[in-house]
Amino acid sequence: MIPYGRHQLTEEDINAVVDVLRHQHLTQGAQVPAFEAALAGYTGATHVCAVNSATSALHLVCLALGMGPGDVLWTSPLSFVASSNCALYCGAGVDFVDIDPATLSISLPLLEEKLAQAHARQQLPKALITVHFAGLPTDMQLLHTLCQRYGIALIEDASHAVGADCHSAKVGECRWSDAAIFSFHPVKMITTAEGGAVLTPHEWLDARVRKLRTHGIVKDAARVASGELPPWYYEQEALGFNYRLTDMQAALGLSQLTRLDSILAERRRLAARYRQLLADLPLTLAPVSAIEGTESSWHLYVIQLNDADRRLGLYQACQAAGIGVQIHYIPIYWQPYYQQLGFSQGYCPQVEEYYRRCLTLPLYVGLTDAEQDKVVAVIRAFFEHT
Ligand SMILES: *Cc1c(COP(=O)(O)O)cnc(C)c1O
């Protein structure tokens, strides 16, 4: 079976983990700060806090922004459910802004219109989470301008976009946002098995996220040093969690991060190959950025069938041929949990139209040209013979 995505592990990765097991602290040692520093170095981020998943990272960012009952988060309906669940964890509400079919990211004209209406009703959201779908960054300069106009926090769910470029800056530098979230799940760009990170330009946001990562507990070194507090003293200042990454995981992430540029290059090569090999078929291919200096990390290669009625047939033909195609994603608000909150089908027509036509093809480091040719041949045969 050729899967849609797969992690890559090298001997160096394995040795890095074994070294921690043999010689180092398993958790709360030196590897986590080293991984955070390396992520900051790679992206240009001012502050990086590693956590045990992107889901945890999203939760902590919402809490750090003070999200709670009476507040609303807006996000894209074309994402994994974690992008919106994070607001619900805090007792806040969620709303969705439909996608732009040309970018598969939040539609900026629709957002502008929805913000103007919400402003008139005095029901502005507290924050917007944009999702860099499939690794293609949203136009952050435009989003930043819109969010600034209304005083809304702007967060990037960059789970797909580790290593991507936006207006000639690395995603994660947060030049136009208040925070970015990374995921290190094995299907993503680099992995720590489970893991995530919060990147932010704000000292205050980083400090809150760090405190909440470890139970809301702080140890005040200065007050201990001055003798005001005894040496064993710690204080719980907020109701936090244990969302820490282990040192084995951080060591794996550090090792993987050294290969990120070559991973990006290979994904871009495979995506360009799909673009060329599929060009003449009745499909809409994955969007390529029209913005200078903006480039996808190619986490996913998503095609759309011109004829939505043939999508199930193509899905089945691929599965029968041993090709593990996938669907990214069922619109979030179609989930029964969200329907129960009052959302109904038809709410965001663009994402629903996309959902009827989409199919994710295999794309990962280690996919050979021969395997990719087989994927293309199966798709071609489907259109030629059925
Ligand atoms: C994978 C993913 C998440 C959640 O990541 P985890 O690390 O598995 O918690 C959140 N948002 C998006 C867009 C994702 O693809």
Short mmCIF file of C-alpha atoms and ligand atoms in Angstrom, two decimals:
data_model
loop_
_atom_site.label_atom_id
_atom_site.label_comp_id
_atom_site.label_asym_id
_atom_site.label_seq_id
_atom_site.Cartn_x
_atom_site.Cartn_y
_atom_site.Cartn_z
CA MET A 1 0.00 0.00 0.00
CA ILE A 2 1.28 3.46 -0.91
CA PRO A 3 -0.01 5.73 1.91
CA TYR A 4 -0.92 9.41 1.43
CA GLY A 5 1.77 10.43 3.90
CA ARG A 6 4.52 8.78 5.90
CA HIS A 7 7.29 9.90 8.25
CA GLN A 8 10.96 9.46 7.40
CA LEU A 9 13.39 8.18 10.05
CA THR A 10 17.17 7.97 9.64
CA GLU A 11 19.85 6.21 11.71
CA GLU A 12 20.83 9.67 13.03
CA ASP A 13 17.27 10.21 14.29
CA ILE A 14 17.29 6.84 16.06
CA ASN A 15 20.74 7.47 17.56
CA ALA A 16 19.64 10.86 18.86
CA VAL A 17 16.74 9.25 20.74
CA VAL A 18 18.87 6.36 22.03
CA ASP A 19 21.46 8.83 23.29
CA VAL A 20 18.83 10.50 25.46
CA LEU A 21 17.66 7.10 26.74
CA ARG A 22 21.22 6.08 27.65
CA HIS A 23 22.71 9.30 28.97
CA GLN A 24 20.23 12.11 29.57
CA HIS A 25 17.13 13.24 31.43
CA LEU A 26 14.01 11.73 29.87
CA THR A 27 12.00 14.89 30.46
CA GLN A 28 12.70 18.47 31.63
CA GLY A 29 16.32 18.12 30.49
CA ALA A 30 18.39 20.00 27.92
CA GLN A 31 16.81 18.66 24.71
CA VAL A 32 13.55 20.60 24.86
CA PRO A 33 15.21 24.05 25.22
CA ALA A 34 17.68 23.02 22.48
CA PHE A 35 14.79 22.07 20.16
CA GLU A 36 13.02 25.35 20.93
CA ALA A 37 16.20 27.31 20.16
CA ALA A 38 16.68 25.42 16.89
CA LEU A 39 13.08 26.15 15.83
CA ALA A 40 13.63 29.82 16.67
CA GLY A 41 16.84 29.79 14.65
CA TYR A 42 15.18 28.18 11.65
CA THR A 43 12.07 30.37 11.56
CA GLY A 44 13.36 33.62 13.02
CA ALA A 45 10.75 33.42 15.81
CA THR A 46 11.48 35.44 18.96
CA HIS A 47 9.86 32.93 21.37
CA VAL A 48 9.20 29.21 20.91
CA CYS A 49 7.50 26.92 23.43
CA ALA A 50 7.42 23.20 22.57
CA VAL A 51 4.41 21.20 23.76
CA ASN A 52 3.09 17.65 23.40
CA SER A 53 0.81 18.34 20.40
CA ALA A 54 -0.49 21.11 18.14
CA THR A 55 -3.87 20.54 19.80
CA SER A 56 -2.30 21.48 23.16
CA ALA A 57 -0.54 24.44 21.50
CA LEU A 58 -3.87 25.75 20.14
CA HIS A 59 -5.52 25.29 23.54
CA LEU A 60 -2.77 27.19 25.37
CA VAL A 61 -2.74 30.05 22.87
CA CYS A 62 -6.50 30.51 23.28
CA LEU A 63 -6.13 30.52 27.07
CA ALA A 64 -3.17 32.92 26.87
CA LEU A 65 -5.32 35.30 24.79
CA GLY A 66 -7.90 35.21 27.59
CA MET A 67 -10.51 33.42 25.52
CA GLY A 68 -13.53 32.43 27.60
CA PRO A 69 -17.32 32.43 27.81
CA GLY A 70 -18.78 35.26 25.73
CA ASP A 71 -15.81 35.33 23.33
CA VAL A 72 -15.83 33.95 19.82
CA LEU A 73 -13.06 32.48 17.66
CA TRP A 74 -13.28 32.54 13.87
CA THR A 75 -11.46 29.99 11.75
CA SER A 76 -11.54 28.07 8.48
CA PRO A 77 -14.01 25.19 8.08
CA LEU A 78 -11.37 23.42 5.95
CA SER A 79 -9.15 22.05 8.69
CA PHE A 80 -8.71 19.36 11.27
CA VAL A 81 -11.21 19.75 14.14
CA ALA A 82 -8.43 20.85 16.54
CA SER A 83 -8.36 24.28 14.82
CA SER A 84 -11.77 25.12 16.29
CA ASN A 85 -12.05 22.76 19.29
CA CYS A 86 -9.45 24.93 21.05
CA ALA A 87 -11.98 27.73 21.57
CA LEU A 88 -14.61 25.32 22.89
CA TYR A 89 -12.10 24.01 25.48
CA CYS A 90 -12.04 27.55 26.89
CA GLY A 91 -15.81 27.92 27.00
CA ALA A 92 -15.74 30.33 24.04
CA GLY A 93 -17.79 30.05 20.85
CA VAL A 94 -16.68 29.31 17.29
CA ASP A 95 -17.68 30.60 13.89
CA PHE A 96 -16.38 29.81 10.41
CA VAL A 97 -15.34 31.96 7.46
CA ASP A 98 -15.72 30.19 4.11
CA ILE A 99 -12.69 29.42 1.95
CA ASP A 100 -11.41 31.00 -1.24
CA PRO A 101 -11.48 28.24 -3.91
CA ALA A 102 -8.30 29.67 -5.46
CA THR A 103 -6.17 29.27 -2.32
CA LEU A 104 -8.23 26.85 -0.14
CA SER A 105 -7.51 29.23 2.74
CA ILE A 106 -9.93 31.66 4.43
CA SER A 107 -11.55 33.99 1.86
CA LEU A 108 -10.32 37.54 2.46
CA PRO A 109 -13.28 39.29 0.77
CA LEU A 110 -15.75 37.16 2.77
CA LEU A 111 -13.78 37.82 5.96
CA GLU A 112 -13.80 41.56 5.32
CA GLU A 113 -17.56 41.52 4.78
CA LYS A 114 -18.23 39.33 7.83
CA LEU A 115 -16.02 41.56 10.02
CA ALA A 116 -17.86 44.70 8.90
CA GLN A 117 -21.19 43.07 9.79
CA ALA A 118 -19.90 41.80 13.13
CA HIS A 119 -18.52 45.26 13.89
CA ALA A 120 -21.90 46.84 13.18
CA ARG A 121 -23.56 44.37 15.57
CA GLN A 122 -20.72 44.84 18.09
CA GLN A 123 -20.03 41.10 17.98
CA LEU A 124 -16.45 41.00 16.77
CA PRO A 125 -14.47 37.80 17.36
CA LYS A 126 -11.63 37.89 19.87
CA ALA A 127 -9.27 36.02 17.57
CA LEU A 128 -8.95 34.59 14.08
CA ILE A 129 -7.08 31.35 13.42
CA THR A 130 -6.08 31.09 9.79
CA VAL A 131 -5.10 27.64 8.52
CA HIS A 132 -2.26 27.38 6.00
CA PHE A 133 -4.06 24.56 4.21
CA ALA A 134 -1.81 21.87 2.69
CA GLY A 135 1.18 24.08 3.58
CA LEU A 136 0.22 27.08 1.42
CA PRO A 137 0.40 30.24 3.57
CA THR A 138 -2.56 32.60 3.66
CA ASP A 139 -1.81 36.18 2.52
CA MET A 140 -0.68 37.31 5.97
CA GLN A 141 -0.07 40.95 5.08
CA LEU A 142 -3.72 41.38 4.06
CA LEU A 143 -5.00 39.37 7.03
CA HIS A 144 -2.85 41.42 9.38
CA THR A 145 -4.28 44.68 8.02
CA LEU A 146 -7.85 43.43 8.44
CA CYS A 147 -7.30 42.09 11.97
CA GLN A 148 -5.48 45.26 13.06
CA ARG A 149 -8.38 47.38 11.83
CA TYR A 150 -10.73 45.65 14.27
CA GLY A 151 -8.26 44.81 17.06
CA ILE A 152 -8.49 41.04 16.62
CA ALA A 153 -5.69 38.64 17.57
CA LEU A 154 -4.34 36.77 14.53
CA ILE A 155 -3.09 33.20 14.97
CA GLU A 156 -1.63 30.93 12.27
CA ASP A 157 -2.46 27.23 12.47
CA ALA A 158 0.73 26.33 10.62
CA SER A 159 0.47 22.61 11.40
CA HIS A 160 0.86 21.94 7.65
CA ALA A 161 3.28 24.76 6.92
CA VAL A 162 6.49 24.05 8.85
CA GLY A 163 9.21 25.37 6.54
CA ALA A 164 6.85 27.27 4.21
CA ASP A 165 7.62 30.85 3.13
CA CYS A 166 5.24 33.80 3.37
CA HIS A 167 6.13 37.19 1.80
CA SER A 168 9.81 36.11 1.86
CA ALA A 169 9.76 35.25 5.60
CA LYS A 170 9.59 31.79 7.16
CA VAL A 171 6.19 30.85 8.57
CA GLY A 172 6.68 30.95 12.35
CA GLU A 173 8.59 34.22 12.38
CA CYS A 174 5.14 35.79 13.01
CA ARG A 175 5.94 39.07 11.29
CA TRP A 176 2.19 39.55 10.67
CA SER A 177 0.63 37.46 13.44
CA ASP A 178 0.44 37.08 17.23
CA ALA A 179 1.39 33.42 17.20
CA ALA A 180 1.90 30.42 14.94
CA ILE A 181 1.30 26.77 15.80
CA PHE A 182 3.33 23.83 14.50
CA SER A 183 2.46 20.12 14.61
CA PHE A 184 5.04 17.34 14.68
CA HIS A 185 2.65 14.41 14.18
CA PRO A 186 4.25 11.74 11.91
CA VAL A 187 2.22 12.74 8.84
CA LYS A 188 3.43 16.36 9.07
CA MET A 189 6.67 17.88 7.73
CA ILE A 190 8.95 16.75 10.57
CA THR A 191 8.01 14.58 13.54
CA THR A 192 8.50 14.07 17.27
CA ALA A 193 5.89 11.22 17.23
CA GLU A 194 3.40 13.51 18.99
CA GLY A 195 4.36 17.13 19.47
CA GLY A 196 3.75 20.76 18.68
CA ALA A 197 5.00 24.26 19.33
CA VAL A 198 3.79 27.81 19.91
CA LEU A 199 5.88 30.48 18.18
CA THR A 200 5.23 34.11 19.06
CA PRO A 201 6.76 37.59 18.91
CA HIS A 202 5.15 38.46 22.28
CA GLU A 203 7.06 37.90 25.52
CA TRP A 204 3.78 38.02 27.50
CA LEU A 205 2.11 35.35 25.37
CA ASP A 206 5.12 33.04 25.58
CA ALA A 207 5.26 33.48 29.37
CA ARG A 208 1.59 32.52 29.75
CA VAL A 209 1.90 29.52 27.45
CA ARG A 210 5.01 28.30 29.34
CA LYS A 211 3.31 28.62 32.69
CA LEU A 212 0.21 26.75 31.49
CA ARG A 213 2.37 24.02 29.93
CA THR A 214 3.50 23.02 33.44
CA HIS A 215 0.40 23.15 35.67
CA GLY A 216 0.45 26.94 36.01
CA ILE A 217 3.38 26.50 38.40
CA VAL A 218 6.26 29.00 38.64
CA LYS A 219 9.51 28.89 40.57
CA ASP A 220 10.72 32.43 41.24
CA ALA A 221 14.51 32.09 41.16
CA ALA A 222 15.06 35.74 42.13
CA ARG A 223 12.89 35.54 45.26
CA VAL A 224 14.56 32.27 46.24
CA ALA A 225 18.04 33.78 45.71
CA SER A 226 17.17 36.81 47.82
CA GLY A 227 16.11 34.53 50.67
CA GLU A 228 12.50 35.73 50.54
CA LEU A 229 11.37 32.21 49.63
CA PRO A 230 12.86 28.88 50.78
CA PRO A 231 14.81 26.94 48.10
CA TRP A 232 12.12 24.28 47.55
CA TYR A 233 9.31 26.76 47.06
CA TYR A 234 7.04 26.88 44.02
CA GLU A 235 3.70 28.52 43.47
CA GLN A 236 0.73 27.54 41.33
CA GLU A 237 -0.58 30.79 39.89
CA ALA A 238 -3.05 29.47 37.30
CA LEU A 239 -4.89 26.25 36.46
CA GLY A 240 -2.47 24.75 33.96
CA PHE A 241 -1.81 21.34 32.47
CA ASN A 242 0.97 18.88 31.81
CA TYR A 243 1.49 19.55 28.10
CA ARG A 244 5.26 18.97 28.09
CA LEU A 245 7.24 17.34 25.30
CA THR A 246 9.73 14.67 26.48
CA ASP A 247 13.46 14.91 25.85
CA MET A 248 13.40 11.80 23.63
CA GLN A 249 10.84 13.55 21.44
CA ALA A 250 12.76 16.83 21.40
CA ALA A 251 15.96 15.00 20.40
CA LEU A 252 14.07 13.38 17.52
CA GLY A 253 12.69 16.78 16.48
CA LEU A 254 16.14 18.38 16.60
CA SER A 255 17.54 15.65 14.39
CA GLN A 256 14.62 15.88 11.95
CA LEU A 257 14.88 19.68 11.79
CA THR A 258 18.41 19.44 10.37
CA ARG A 259 16.84 17.74 7.32
CA LEU A 260 13.88 20.11 6.89
CA ASP A 261 15.33 21.96 3.89
CA SER A 262 15.99 18.73 2.01
CA ILE A 263 12.51 17.46 2.97
CA LEU A 264 10.99 20.67 1.54
CA ALA A 265 13.03 20.37 -1.65
CA GLU A 266 11.90 16.78 -2.23
CA ARG A 267 8.23 17.59 -1.53
CA ARG A 268 8.40 20.53 -3.94
CA ARG A 269 9.97 18.30 -6.58
CA LEU A 270 7.25 15.66 -6.21
CA ALA A 271 4.51 18.33 -6.28
CA ALA A 272 5.96 19.81 -9.49
CA ARG A 273 6.02 16.31 -10.95
CA TYR A 274 2.31 15.80 -10.18
CA ARG A 275 1.58 19.20 -11.72
CA GLN A 276 3.26 18.15 -14.94
CA LEU A 277 2.00 14.54 -15.08
CA LEU A 278 -1.66 15.35 -14.30
CA ALA A 279 -1.94 18.55 -16.36
CA ASP A 280 -4.16 17.14 -19.14
CA LEU A 281 -6.72 15.35 -16.93
CA PRO A 282 -10.19 16.72 -15.97
CA LEU A 283 -8.91 17.93 -12.62
CA THR A 284 -8.16 21.14 -10.75
CA LEU A 285 -4.66 20.72 -9.39
CA ALA A 286 -3.33 21.89 -6.01
CA PRO A 287 -3.02 25.70 -5.86
CA VAL A 288 0.40 27.32 -6.20
CA SER A 289 0.90 30.70 -4.58
CA ALA A 290 0.53 33.75 -6.80
CA ILE A 291 2.34 35.90 -4.23
CA GLU A 292 6.02 36.70 -4.71
CA GLY A 293 8.11 35.12 -1.94
CA THR A 294 5.29 32.82 -0.77
CA GLU A 295 5.78 29.10 -1.20
CA SER A 296 3.96 26.05 0.13
CA SER A 297 5.67 23.37 2.19
CA TRP A 298 3.55 20.83 0.25
CA HIS A 299 2.28 18.92 3.27
CA LEU A 300 -0.57 17.60 1.09
CA TYR A 301 -1.10 17.30 -2.64
CA VAL A 302 -4.84 17.85 -3.14
CA ILE A 303 -6.63 17.49 -6.47
CA GLN A 304 -10.27 18.30 -7.25
CA LEU A 305 -12.29 16.39 -9.85
CA ASN A 306 -14.12 18.59 -12.32
CA ASP A 307 -16.98 16.09 -12.05
CA ALA A 308 -17.81 15.66 -8.34
CA ASP A 309 -19.93 12.59 -9.11
CA ARG A 310 -16.81 10.66 -10.07
CA ARG A 311 -14.91 11.29 -6.82
CA LEU A 312 -16.10 8.15 -5.00
CA GLY A 313 -15.24 6.03 -8.05
CA LEU A 314 -11.72 7.44 -8.24
CA TYR A 315 -11.27 7.00 -4.49
CA GLN A 316 -12.29 3.35 -4.79
CA ALA A 317 -10.14 2.73 -7.91
CA CYS A 318 -7.08 4.11 -6.08
CA GLN A 319 -7.74 2.10 -2.90
CA ALA A 320 -8.24 -1.07 -4.99
CA ALA A 321 -4.88 -0.43 -6.67
CA GLY A 322 -3.12 -0.10 -3.30
CA ILE A 323 -2.99 3.68 -3.25
CA GLY A 324 -4.04 5.13 0.09
CA VAL A 325 -5.70 8.34 -1.08
CA GLN A 326 -7.47 10.41 1.59
CA ILE A 327 -9.98 13.22 1.96
CA HIS A 328 -8.85 16.47 3.64
CA TYR A 329 -11.19 17.46 5.18
CA ILE A 330 -14.86 16.95 5.90
CA PRO A 331 -15.95 20.55 6.73
CA ILE A 332 -15.53 20.91 10.50
CA TYR A 333 -19.08 22.10 11.12
CA TRP A 334 -20.50 18.96 9.45
CA GLN A 335 -19.30 16.96 12.45
CA PRO A 336 -22.20 15.82 14.66
CA TYR A 337 -20.69 17.67 17.62
CA TYR A 338 -20.82 20.94 15.68
CA GLN A 339 -24.28 20.25 14.28
CA GLN A 340 -25.38 19.90 17.89
CA LEU A 341 -23.97 23.40 18.49
CA GLY A 342 -26.35 24.72 15.83
CA PHE A 343 -24.38 24.61 12.57
CA SER A 344 -26.04 23.06 9.55
CA GLN A 345 -25.00 21.92 6.09
CA GLY A 346 -24.96 24.69 3.52
CA TYR A 347 -23.35 27.18 5.93
CA CYS A 348 -20.13 27.62 3.88
CA PRO A 349 -20.95 26.76 0.23
CA GLN A 350 -17.38 27.09 -1.10
CA VAL A 351 -15.88 24.56 1.30
CA GLU A 352 -18.76 22.18 0.64
CA GLU A 353 -18.22 22.44 -3.11
CA TYR A 354 -14.50 21.76 -2.58
CA TYR A 355 -15.28 18.82 -0.27
CA ARG A 356 -17.40 17.11 -2.93
CA ARG A 357 -14.49 17.15 -5.40
CA CYS A 358 -11.30 16.75 -3.36
CA LEU A 359 -8.84 13.88 -3.10
CA THR A 360 -5.41 13.85 -1.44
CA LEU A 361 -2.69 11.98 -3.35
CA PRO A 362 0.38 10.35 -1.81
CA LEU A 363 3.19 12.83 -1.12
CA TYR A 364 6.09 12.17 1.24
CA VAL A 365 9.86 11.85 1.30
CA GLY A 366 10.55 8.29 0.22
CA LEU A 367 7.78 8.15 -2.41
CA THR A 368 9.71 7.01 -5.48
CA ASP A 369 9.18 8.37 -8.97
CA ALA A 370 8.02 4.86 -9.97
CA GLU A 371 5.41 4.86 -7.22
CA GLN A 372 4.28 8.33 -8.19
CA ASP A 373 4.05 7.18 -11.83
CA LYS A 374 1.83 4.32 -10.65
CA VAL A 375 -0.49 6.77 -8.86
CA VAL A 376 -0.73 8.86 -12.03
CA ALA A 377 -1.30 5.77 -14.21
CA VAL A 378 -4.19 4.59 -12.01
CA ILE A 379 -5.83 8.03 -12.17
CA ARG A 380 -5.30 8.24 -15.93
CA ALA A 381 -6.74 4.75 -16.48
CA PHE A 382 -9.80 5.69 -14.39
CA PHE A 383 -10.58 8.65 -16.64
CA GLU A 384 -9.78 6.79 -19.87
CA HIS A 385 -11.60 3.53 -19.21
CA THR A 386 -14.59 4.29 -16.99
C1 LIG B 1 -2.55 17.86 12.55
C2 LIG B 1 -3.27 19.12 12.74
C3 LIG B 1 -3.60 19.64 14.00
C4 LIG B 1 -3.39 18.87 15.26
O1 LIG B 1 -2.10 18.43 15.41
P1 LIG B 1 -1.70 17.41 16.57
O2 LIG B 1 -0.21 17.65 16.72
O3 LIG B 1 -2.02 16.05 16.07
O4 LIG B 1 -2.45 17.78 17.79
C5 LIG B 1 -4.18 20.88 14.08
N1 LIG B 1 -4.47 21.60 12.98
C6 LIG B 1 -4.20 21.13 11.75
C7 LIG B 1 -4.51 21.98 10.56
C8 LIG B 1 -3.61 19.87 11.59
O5 LIG B 1 -3.38 19.39 10.37
#
